[in-house]
Short mmCIF file of C-alpha atoms in Angstrom, two decimals:
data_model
loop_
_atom_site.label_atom_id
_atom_site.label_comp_id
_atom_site.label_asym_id
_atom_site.label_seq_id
_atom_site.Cartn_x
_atom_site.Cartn_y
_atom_site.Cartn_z
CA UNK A 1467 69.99 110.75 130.11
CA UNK A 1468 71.73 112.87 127.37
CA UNK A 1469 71.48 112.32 124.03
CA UNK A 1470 73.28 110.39 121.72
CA UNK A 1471 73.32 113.21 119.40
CA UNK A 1472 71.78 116.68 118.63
CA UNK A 1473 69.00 116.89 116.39
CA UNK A 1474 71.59 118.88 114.16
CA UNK A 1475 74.48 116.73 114.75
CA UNK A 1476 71.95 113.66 113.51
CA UNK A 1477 71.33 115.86 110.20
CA UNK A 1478 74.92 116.05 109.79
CA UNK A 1479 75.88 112.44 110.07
CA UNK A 1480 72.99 111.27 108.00
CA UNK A 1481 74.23 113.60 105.35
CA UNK A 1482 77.54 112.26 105.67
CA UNK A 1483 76.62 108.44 105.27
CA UNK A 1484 73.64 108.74 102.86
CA UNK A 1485 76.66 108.68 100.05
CA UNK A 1486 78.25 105.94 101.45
CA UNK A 1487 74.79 104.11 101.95
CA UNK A 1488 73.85 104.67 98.27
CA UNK A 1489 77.61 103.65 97.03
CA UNK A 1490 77.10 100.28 99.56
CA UNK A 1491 74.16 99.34 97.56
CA UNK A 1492 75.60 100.06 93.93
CA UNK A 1493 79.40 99.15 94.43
CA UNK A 1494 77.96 95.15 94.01
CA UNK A 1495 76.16 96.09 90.63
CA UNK A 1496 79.20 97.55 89.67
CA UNK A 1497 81.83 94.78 90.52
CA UNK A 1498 79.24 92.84 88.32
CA UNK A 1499 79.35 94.98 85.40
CA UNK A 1500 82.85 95.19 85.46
CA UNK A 1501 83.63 91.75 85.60
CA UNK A 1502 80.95 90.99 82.63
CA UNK A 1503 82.88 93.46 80.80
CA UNK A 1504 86.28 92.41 81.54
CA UNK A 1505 85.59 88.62 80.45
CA UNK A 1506 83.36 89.64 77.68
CA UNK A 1507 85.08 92.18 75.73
CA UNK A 1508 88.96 93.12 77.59
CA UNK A 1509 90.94 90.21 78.34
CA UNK A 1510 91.53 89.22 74.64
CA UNK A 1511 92.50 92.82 73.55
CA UNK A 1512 94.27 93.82 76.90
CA UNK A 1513 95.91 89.82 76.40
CA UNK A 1514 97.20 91.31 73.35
CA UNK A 1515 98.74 94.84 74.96
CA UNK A 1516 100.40 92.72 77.10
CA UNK A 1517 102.44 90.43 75.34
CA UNK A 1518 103.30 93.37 72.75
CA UNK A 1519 104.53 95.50 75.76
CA UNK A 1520 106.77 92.25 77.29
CA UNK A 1521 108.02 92.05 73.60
CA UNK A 1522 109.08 95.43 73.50
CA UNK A 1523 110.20 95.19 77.10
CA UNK A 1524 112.72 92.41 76.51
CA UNK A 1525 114.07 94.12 73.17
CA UNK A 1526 115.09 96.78 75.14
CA UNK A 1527 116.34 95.48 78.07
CA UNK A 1528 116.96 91.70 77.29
CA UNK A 1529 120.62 92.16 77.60
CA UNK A 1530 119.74 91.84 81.19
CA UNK A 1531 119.32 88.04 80.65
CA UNK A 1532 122.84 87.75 80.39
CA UNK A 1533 124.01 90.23 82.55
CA UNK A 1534 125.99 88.62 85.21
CA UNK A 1535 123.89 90.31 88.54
CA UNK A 1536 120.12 90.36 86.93
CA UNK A 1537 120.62 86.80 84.97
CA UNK A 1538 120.02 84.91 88.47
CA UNK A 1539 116.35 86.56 88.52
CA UNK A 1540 115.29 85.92 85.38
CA UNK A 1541 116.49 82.38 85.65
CA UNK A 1542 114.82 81.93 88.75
CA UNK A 1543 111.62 83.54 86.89
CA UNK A 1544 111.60 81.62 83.99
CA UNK A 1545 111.77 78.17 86.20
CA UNK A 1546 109.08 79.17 88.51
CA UNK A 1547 106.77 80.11 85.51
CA UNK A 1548 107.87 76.73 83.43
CA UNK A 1549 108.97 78.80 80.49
CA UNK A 1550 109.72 82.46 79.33
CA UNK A 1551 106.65 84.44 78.80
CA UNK A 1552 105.82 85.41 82.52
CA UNK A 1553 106.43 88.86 82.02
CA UNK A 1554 103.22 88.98 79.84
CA UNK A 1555 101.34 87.36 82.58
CA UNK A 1556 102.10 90.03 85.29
CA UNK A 1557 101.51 92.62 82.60
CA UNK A 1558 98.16 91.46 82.16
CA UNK A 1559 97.47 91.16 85.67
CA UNK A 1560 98.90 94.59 86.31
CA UNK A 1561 96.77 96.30 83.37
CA UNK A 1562 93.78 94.91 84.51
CA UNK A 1563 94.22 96.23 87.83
CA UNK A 1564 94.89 99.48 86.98
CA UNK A 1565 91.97 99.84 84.56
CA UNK A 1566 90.24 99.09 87.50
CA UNK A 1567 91.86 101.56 89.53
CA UNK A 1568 91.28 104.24 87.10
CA UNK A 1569 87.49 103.32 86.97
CA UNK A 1570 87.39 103.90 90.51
CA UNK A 1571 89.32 106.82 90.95
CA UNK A 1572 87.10 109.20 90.61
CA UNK A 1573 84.97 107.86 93.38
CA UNK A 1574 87.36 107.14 95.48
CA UNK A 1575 89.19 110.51 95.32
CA UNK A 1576 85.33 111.95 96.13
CA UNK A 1577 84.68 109.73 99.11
CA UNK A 1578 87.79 109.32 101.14
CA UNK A 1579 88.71 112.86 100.40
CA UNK A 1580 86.30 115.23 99.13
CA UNK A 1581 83.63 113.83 101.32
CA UNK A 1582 85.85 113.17 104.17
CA UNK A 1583 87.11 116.66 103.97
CA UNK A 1584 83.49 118.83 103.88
CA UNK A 1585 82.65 116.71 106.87
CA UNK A 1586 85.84 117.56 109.00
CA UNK A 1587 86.79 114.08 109.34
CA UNK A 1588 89.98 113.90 107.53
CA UNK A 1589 93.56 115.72 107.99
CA UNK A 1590 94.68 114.61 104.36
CA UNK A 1591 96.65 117.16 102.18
CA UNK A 1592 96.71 116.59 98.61
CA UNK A 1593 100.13 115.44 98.60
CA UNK A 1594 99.53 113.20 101.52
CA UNK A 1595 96.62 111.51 100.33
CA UNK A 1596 98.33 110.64 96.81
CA UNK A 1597 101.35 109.71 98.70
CA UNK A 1598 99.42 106.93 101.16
CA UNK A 1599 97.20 106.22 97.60
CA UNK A 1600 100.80 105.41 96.34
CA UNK A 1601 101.80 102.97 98.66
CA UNK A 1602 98.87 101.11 99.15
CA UNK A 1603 98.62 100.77 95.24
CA UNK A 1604 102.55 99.69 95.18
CA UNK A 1605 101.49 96.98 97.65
CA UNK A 1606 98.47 95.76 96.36
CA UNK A 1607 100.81 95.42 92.84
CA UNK A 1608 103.20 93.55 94.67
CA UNK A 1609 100.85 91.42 96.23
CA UNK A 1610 99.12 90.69 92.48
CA UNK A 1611 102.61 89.89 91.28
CA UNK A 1612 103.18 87.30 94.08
CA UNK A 1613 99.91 85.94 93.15
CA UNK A 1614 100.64 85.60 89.43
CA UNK A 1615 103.89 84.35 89.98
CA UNK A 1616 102.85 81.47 92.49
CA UNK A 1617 99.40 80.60 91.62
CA UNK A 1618 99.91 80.54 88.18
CA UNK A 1619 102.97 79.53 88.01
CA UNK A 1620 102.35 76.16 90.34
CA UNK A 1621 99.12 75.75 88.22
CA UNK A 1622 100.93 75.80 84.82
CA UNK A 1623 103.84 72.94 86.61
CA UNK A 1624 102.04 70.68 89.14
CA UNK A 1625 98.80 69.07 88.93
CA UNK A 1626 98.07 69.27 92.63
CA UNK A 1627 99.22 72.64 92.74
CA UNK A 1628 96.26 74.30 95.02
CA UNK A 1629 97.76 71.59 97.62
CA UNK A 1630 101.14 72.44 97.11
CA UNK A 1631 100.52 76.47 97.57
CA UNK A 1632 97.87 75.37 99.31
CA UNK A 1633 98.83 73.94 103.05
CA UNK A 1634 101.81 76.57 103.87
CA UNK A 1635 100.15 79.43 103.29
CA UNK A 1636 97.38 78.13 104.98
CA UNK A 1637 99.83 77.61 107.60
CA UNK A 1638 101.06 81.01 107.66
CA UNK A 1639 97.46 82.25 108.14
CA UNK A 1640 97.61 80.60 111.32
CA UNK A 1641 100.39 82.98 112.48
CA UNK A 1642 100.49 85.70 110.43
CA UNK A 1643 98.79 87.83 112.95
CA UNK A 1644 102.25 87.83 114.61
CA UNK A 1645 103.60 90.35 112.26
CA UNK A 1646 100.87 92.79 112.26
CA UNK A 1647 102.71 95.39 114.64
CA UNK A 1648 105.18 95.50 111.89
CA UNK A 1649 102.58 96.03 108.63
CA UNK A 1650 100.85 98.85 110.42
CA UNK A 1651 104.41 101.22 110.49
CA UNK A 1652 103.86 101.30 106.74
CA UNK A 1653 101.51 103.92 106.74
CA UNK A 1654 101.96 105.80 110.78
CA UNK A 1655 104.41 106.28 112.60
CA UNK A 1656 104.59 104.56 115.86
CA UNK A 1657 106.04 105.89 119.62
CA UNK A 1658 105.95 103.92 122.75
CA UNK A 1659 103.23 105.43 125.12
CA UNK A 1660 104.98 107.96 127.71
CA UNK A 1661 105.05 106.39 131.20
CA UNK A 1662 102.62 107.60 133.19
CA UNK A 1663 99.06 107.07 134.83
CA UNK A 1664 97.27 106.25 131.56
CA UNK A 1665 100.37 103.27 130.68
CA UNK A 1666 100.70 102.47 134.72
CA UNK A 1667 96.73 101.75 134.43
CA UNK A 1668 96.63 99.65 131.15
CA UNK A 1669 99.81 97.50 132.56
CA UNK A 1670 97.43 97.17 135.50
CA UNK A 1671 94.33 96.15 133.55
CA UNK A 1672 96.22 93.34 131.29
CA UNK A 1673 97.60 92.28 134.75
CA UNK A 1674 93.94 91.69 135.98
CA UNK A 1675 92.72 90.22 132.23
CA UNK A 1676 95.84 87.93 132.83
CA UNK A 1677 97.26 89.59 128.92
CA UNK A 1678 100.44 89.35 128.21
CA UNK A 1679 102.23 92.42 125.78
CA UNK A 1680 105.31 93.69 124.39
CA UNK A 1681 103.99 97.75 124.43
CA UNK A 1682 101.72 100.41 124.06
CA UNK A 1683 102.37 102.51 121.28
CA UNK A 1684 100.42 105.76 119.84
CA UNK A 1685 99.79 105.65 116.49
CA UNK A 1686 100.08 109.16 114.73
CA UNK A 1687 97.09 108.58 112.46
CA UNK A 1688 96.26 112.16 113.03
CA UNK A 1689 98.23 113.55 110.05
CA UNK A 1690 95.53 111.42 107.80
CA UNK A 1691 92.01 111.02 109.81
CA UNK A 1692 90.59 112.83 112.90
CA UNK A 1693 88.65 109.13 114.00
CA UNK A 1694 89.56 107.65 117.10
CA UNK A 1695 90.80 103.97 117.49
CA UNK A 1696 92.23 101.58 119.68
CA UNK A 1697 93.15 97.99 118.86
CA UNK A 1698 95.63 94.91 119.61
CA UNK A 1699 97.90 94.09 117.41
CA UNK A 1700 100.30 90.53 116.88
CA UNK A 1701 100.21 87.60 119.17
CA UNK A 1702 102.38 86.02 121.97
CA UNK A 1703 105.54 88.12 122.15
CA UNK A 1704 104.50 90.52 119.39
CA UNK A 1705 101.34 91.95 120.98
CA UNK A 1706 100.87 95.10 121.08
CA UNK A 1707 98.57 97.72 122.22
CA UNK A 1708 97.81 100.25 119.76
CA UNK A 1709 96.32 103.68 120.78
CA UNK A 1710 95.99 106.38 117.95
CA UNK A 1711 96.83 109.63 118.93
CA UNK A 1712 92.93 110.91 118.23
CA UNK A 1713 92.06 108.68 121.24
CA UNK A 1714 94.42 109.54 123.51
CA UNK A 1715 93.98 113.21 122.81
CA UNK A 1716 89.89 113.23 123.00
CA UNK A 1717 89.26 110.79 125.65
CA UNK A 1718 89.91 110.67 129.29
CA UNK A 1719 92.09 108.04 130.57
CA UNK A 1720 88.94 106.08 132.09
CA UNK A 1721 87.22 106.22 128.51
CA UNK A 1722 90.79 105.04 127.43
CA UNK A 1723 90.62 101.98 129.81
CA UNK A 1724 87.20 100.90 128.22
CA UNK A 1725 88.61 100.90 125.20
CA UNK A 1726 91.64 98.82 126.30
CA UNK A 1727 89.06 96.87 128.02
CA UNK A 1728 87.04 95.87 124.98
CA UNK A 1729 89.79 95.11 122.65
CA UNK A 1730 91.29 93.09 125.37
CA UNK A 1731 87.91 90.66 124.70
CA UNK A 1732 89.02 90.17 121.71
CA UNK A 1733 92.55 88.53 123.30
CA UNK A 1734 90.28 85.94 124.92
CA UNK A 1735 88.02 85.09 122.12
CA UNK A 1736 88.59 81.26 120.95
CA UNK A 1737 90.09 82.48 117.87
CA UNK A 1738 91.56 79.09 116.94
CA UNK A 1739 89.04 77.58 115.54
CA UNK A 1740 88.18 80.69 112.95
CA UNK A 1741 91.71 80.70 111.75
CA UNK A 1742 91.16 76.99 111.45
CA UNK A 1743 88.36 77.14 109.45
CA UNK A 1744 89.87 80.19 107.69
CA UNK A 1745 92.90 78.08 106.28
CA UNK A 1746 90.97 75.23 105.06
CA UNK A 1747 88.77 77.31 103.18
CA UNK A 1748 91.63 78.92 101.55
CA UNK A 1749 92.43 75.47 100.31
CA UNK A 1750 89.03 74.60 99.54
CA UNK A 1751 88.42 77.82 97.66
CA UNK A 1752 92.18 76.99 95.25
CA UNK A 1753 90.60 73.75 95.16
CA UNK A 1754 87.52 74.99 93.36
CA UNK A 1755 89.84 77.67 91.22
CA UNK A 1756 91.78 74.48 89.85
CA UNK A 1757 88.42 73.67 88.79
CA UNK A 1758 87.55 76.70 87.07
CA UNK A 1759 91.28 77.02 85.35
CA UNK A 1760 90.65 72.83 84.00
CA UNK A 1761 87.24 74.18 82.98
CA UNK A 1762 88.51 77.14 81.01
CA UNK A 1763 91.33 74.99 79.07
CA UNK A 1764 88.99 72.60 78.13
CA UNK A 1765 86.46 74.74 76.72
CA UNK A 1766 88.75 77.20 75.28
CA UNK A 1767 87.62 80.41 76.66
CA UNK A 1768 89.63 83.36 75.42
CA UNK A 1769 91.56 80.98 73.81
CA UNK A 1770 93.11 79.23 76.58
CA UNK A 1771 95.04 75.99 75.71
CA UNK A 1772 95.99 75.18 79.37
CA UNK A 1773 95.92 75.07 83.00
CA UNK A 1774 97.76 77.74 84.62
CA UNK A 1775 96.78 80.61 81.60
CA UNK A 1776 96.94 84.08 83.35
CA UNK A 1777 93.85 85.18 80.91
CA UNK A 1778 91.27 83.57 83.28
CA UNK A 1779 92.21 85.95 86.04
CA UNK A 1780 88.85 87.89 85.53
CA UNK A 1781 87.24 84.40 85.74
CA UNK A 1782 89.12 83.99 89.14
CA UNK A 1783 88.41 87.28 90.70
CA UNK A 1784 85.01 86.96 89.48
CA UNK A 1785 84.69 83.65 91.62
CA UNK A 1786 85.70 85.20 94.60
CA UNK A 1787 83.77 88.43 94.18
CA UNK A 1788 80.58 85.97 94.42
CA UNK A 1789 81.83 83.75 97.31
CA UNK A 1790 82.88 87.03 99.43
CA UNK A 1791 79.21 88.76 98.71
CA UNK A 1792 77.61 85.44 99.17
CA UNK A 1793 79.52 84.94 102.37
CA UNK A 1794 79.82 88.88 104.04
CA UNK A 1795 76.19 88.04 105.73
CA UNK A 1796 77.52 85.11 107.59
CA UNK A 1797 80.81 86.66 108.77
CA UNK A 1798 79.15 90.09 109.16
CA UNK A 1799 76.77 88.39 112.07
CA UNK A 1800 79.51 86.21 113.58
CA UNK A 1801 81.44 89.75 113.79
CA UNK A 1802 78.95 91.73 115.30
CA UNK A 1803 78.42 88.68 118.26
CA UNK A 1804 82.32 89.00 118.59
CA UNK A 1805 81.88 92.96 119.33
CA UNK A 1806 79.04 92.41 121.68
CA UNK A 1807 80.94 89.49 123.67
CA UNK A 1808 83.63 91.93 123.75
CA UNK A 1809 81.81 94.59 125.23
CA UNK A 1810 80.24 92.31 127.65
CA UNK A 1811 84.14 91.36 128.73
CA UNK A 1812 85.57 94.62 128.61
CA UNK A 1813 82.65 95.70 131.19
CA UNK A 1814 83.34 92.95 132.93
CA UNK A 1815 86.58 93.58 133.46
CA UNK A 1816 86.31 97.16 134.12
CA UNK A 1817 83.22 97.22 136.37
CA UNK A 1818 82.72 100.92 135.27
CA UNK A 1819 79.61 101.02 133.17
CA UNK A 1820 79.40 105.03 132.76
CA UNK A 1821 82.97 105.31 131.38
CA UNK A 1822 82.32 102.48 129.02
CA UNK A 1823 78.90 104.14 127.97
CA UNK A 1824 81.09 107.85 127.46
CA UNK A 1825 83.53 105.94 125.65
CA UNK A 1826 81.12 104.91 123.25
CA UNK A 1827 79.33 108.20 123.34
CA UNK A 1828 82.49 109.75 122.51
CA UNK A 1829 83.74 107.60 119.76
CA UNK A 1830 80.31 107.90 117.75
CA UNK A 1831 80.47 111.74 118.27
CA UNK A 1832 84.01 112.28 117.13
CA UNK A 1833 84.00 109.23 114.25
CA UNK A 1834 79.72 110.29 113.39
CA UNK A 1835 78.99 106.66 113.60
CA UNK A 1836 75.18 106.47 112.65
CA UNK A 1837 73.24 105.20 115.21
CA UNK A 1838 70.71 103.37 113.39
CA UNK A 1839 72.36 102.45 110.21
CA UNK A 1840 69.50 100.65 107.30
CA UNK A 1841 68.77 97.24 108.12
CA UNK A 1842 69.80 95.96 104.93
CA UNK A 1843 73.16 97.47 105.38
CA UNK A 1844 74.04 95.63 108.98
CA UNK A 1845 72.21 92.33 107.56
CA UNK A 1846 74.73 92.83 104.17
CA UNK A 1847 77.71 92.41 106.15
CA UNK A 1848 78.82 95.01 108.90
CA UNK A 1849 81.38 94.17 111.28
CA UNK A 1850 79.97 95.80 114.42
CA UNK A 1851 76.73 96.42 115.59
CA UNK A 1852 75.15 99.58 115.76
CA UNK A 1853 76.32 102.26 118.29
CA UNK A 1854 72.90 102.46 119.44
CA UNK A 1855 72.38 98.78 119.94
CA UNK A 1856 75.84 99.02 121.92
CA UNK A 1857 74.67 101.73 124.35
CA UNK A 1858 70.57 100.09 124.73
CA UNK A 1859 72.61 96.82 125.46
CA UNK A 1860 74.56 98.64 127.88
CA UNK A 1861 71.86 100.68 129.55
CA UNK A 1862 70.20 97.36 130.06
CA UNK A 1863 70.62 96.31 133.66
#
């Protein structure tokens, strides 16, 4: 049987992933250091930036309290928050992020460009690659904002507030997977796949796996990343098949249909019960963050007075830095059972063993997937198992 790999394509992707493999095993140490720092020397000074910049802030534009359109916001603002002053708190929240940001720029930049670049697995201009840094950095500030806005703001009003947030959102988390064709389109572009033998066949296949589907769509990820990738996205009437144009281009329509096939295991996994669980640890975990908040006001750290005091978000994120490290083990091994099961189905419903196996032989060529990854670094958390586990498995009669 052919090779995996070349003993010079092996080099390659070994050189490739030896950065990330060092990074995987620092990046913890680092979140650690950072957080030490951030609650042991920044929050009071970067506290005090904050509120001097919202001062400043409203002296220039506080006219816009009274101004007949913008007076509705800040009115709204000030009751969700209890009181003026939340314009320090998203301040704060916003400088802290971006110090972080700027401490991991550099790296960043390096890896998912440089790196990406000398290896030939990324399309990325400058101009592109600061444009999609843009936008996820504009949502991930929105998303903060949200978060100071109605965690903080519940916690500063209502005693029971990790109830109150609590219980919708967990709610939404039961669903939200329904809007997931529609969060993708902010970074590709999407077009319905052409009719043809390659849709005519996947229509045919969901038939058989009994899947229903709104589309297929191609996904132009090309102008960013030469990897190939296939997934579904949204439930019930949103689902959608997602092919990227990489894997439509490289593979034959068989190795297409594997593909198709596996994610399609994915449809039939009970996934009820994880989002289940999923939502009440949500609550649980603002359960255990009301804690921390009561435990900061009455020991006064930083100088905290009260519940609901936006300078224990380091303390917060520090929380959930542990309980994500402590946890990636046990969600990393459900994951990778999830990917076998899914191959198992997506064989299943197939029946054609050598297209799945040049599927995968394909994907790990054209994404260098190492085939035997360190120990430590499945066992730390990864989400799928090896690509050579994947094709012994599959070899295995």
């Amino acid at each position: 049987m052919e090779p995996l790999f070349t003993s010079e394509q092996l080099a390659e992707i070994h050189a490739y992933h030896q950065p990330h493999y060092v990074r995987a095993a620092v990046d913890p140490l680092v979140q650690l250091g950072l957080a030490v720092l951030l609650m042991a020397v920044l929050v009071r000074p970067v506290y005090r930036g904050a509120c001097a910049t919202a001062a400043a802030l409203e002296r220039r534009f506080g006219l816009l309290r009274t101004a007949p359109v913008s007076r509705a916001f800040f009115s709204a603002m000030d009751r969700l928050w209890g009181e003026p002053g939340w314009g320090a708190a998203i301040l704060f929240a916003l400088f802290i992020d971006l110090a972080t940001q700027l401490l991991y720029a550099p790296a960043n930049v390096w890896f998912y460009y440089v790196l990406e670049h000398r290896y030939g697995m990324s399309n990325f201009t400058p101009v592109t690659f600061a444009w999609v840094w843009f936008k996820g950095t504009l949502v991930a500030a929105l998303a903060l904002t949200a978060l100071v806005v109605g965690m903080y703001g519940l916690a500063r009003r209502v005693r029971r507030w990790w109830l109150v947030l609590g219980v919708p959102v967990a709610l939404l988390m039961l669903v939200a997977a329904a809007v997931d064709p529609y969060r993708a389109r902010l970074y590709y572009d999407q077009t319905p796949l052409p009719e043809g033998p390659l849709r005519e066949r996947i229509t045919a296949l969901m038939r058989k796996a009994d899947i229903s589907f709104s589309d297929v769509v191609v996904e132009k990820t090309s102008v960013t990343s030469k990897r190939v990738q296939a997934y579904f996205a949204g439930q019930g009437p949103t689902r959608t098949i997602v092919l990227n144009d990489v894997i439509v281009k490289e593979l034959s329509e068989d190795e297409v249909l594997a593909a198709v096939a596996h994610e399609a295991g994915h449809v039939h996994e009970a996934r009820w019960p994880g989002r289940i669980a999923s939502s009440l640890a949500l609550v649980a975990l603002l359960f255990f963050i009301d804690q921390l908040l009561r435990l900061a006001a009455r020991r006064g750290w930083w100088g905290v007075q009260r519940v609901g005091d936006i300078r224990t978000l380091p303390l917060v994120s520090f929380l959930v830095f542990l309980l994500m490290n402590l946890g990636a083990p046990v969600a990393g091994a459900l994951s990778r059972e999830r990917e076998r099961e899914a191959d198992r189905y997506g064989l299943r419903l197939t029946g054609d063993r050598e297209a799945f196996r040049r599927m995968l032989v394909k994907a790990a060529r054209v994404n260098k997937m190492d085939p035997e990854p360190p120990r430590w670094l499945v066992l730390k958390g990864m989400s799928h198992p090896p690509i050579g586990e994947r094709l012994a498995t599959l070899d295995t009669p």
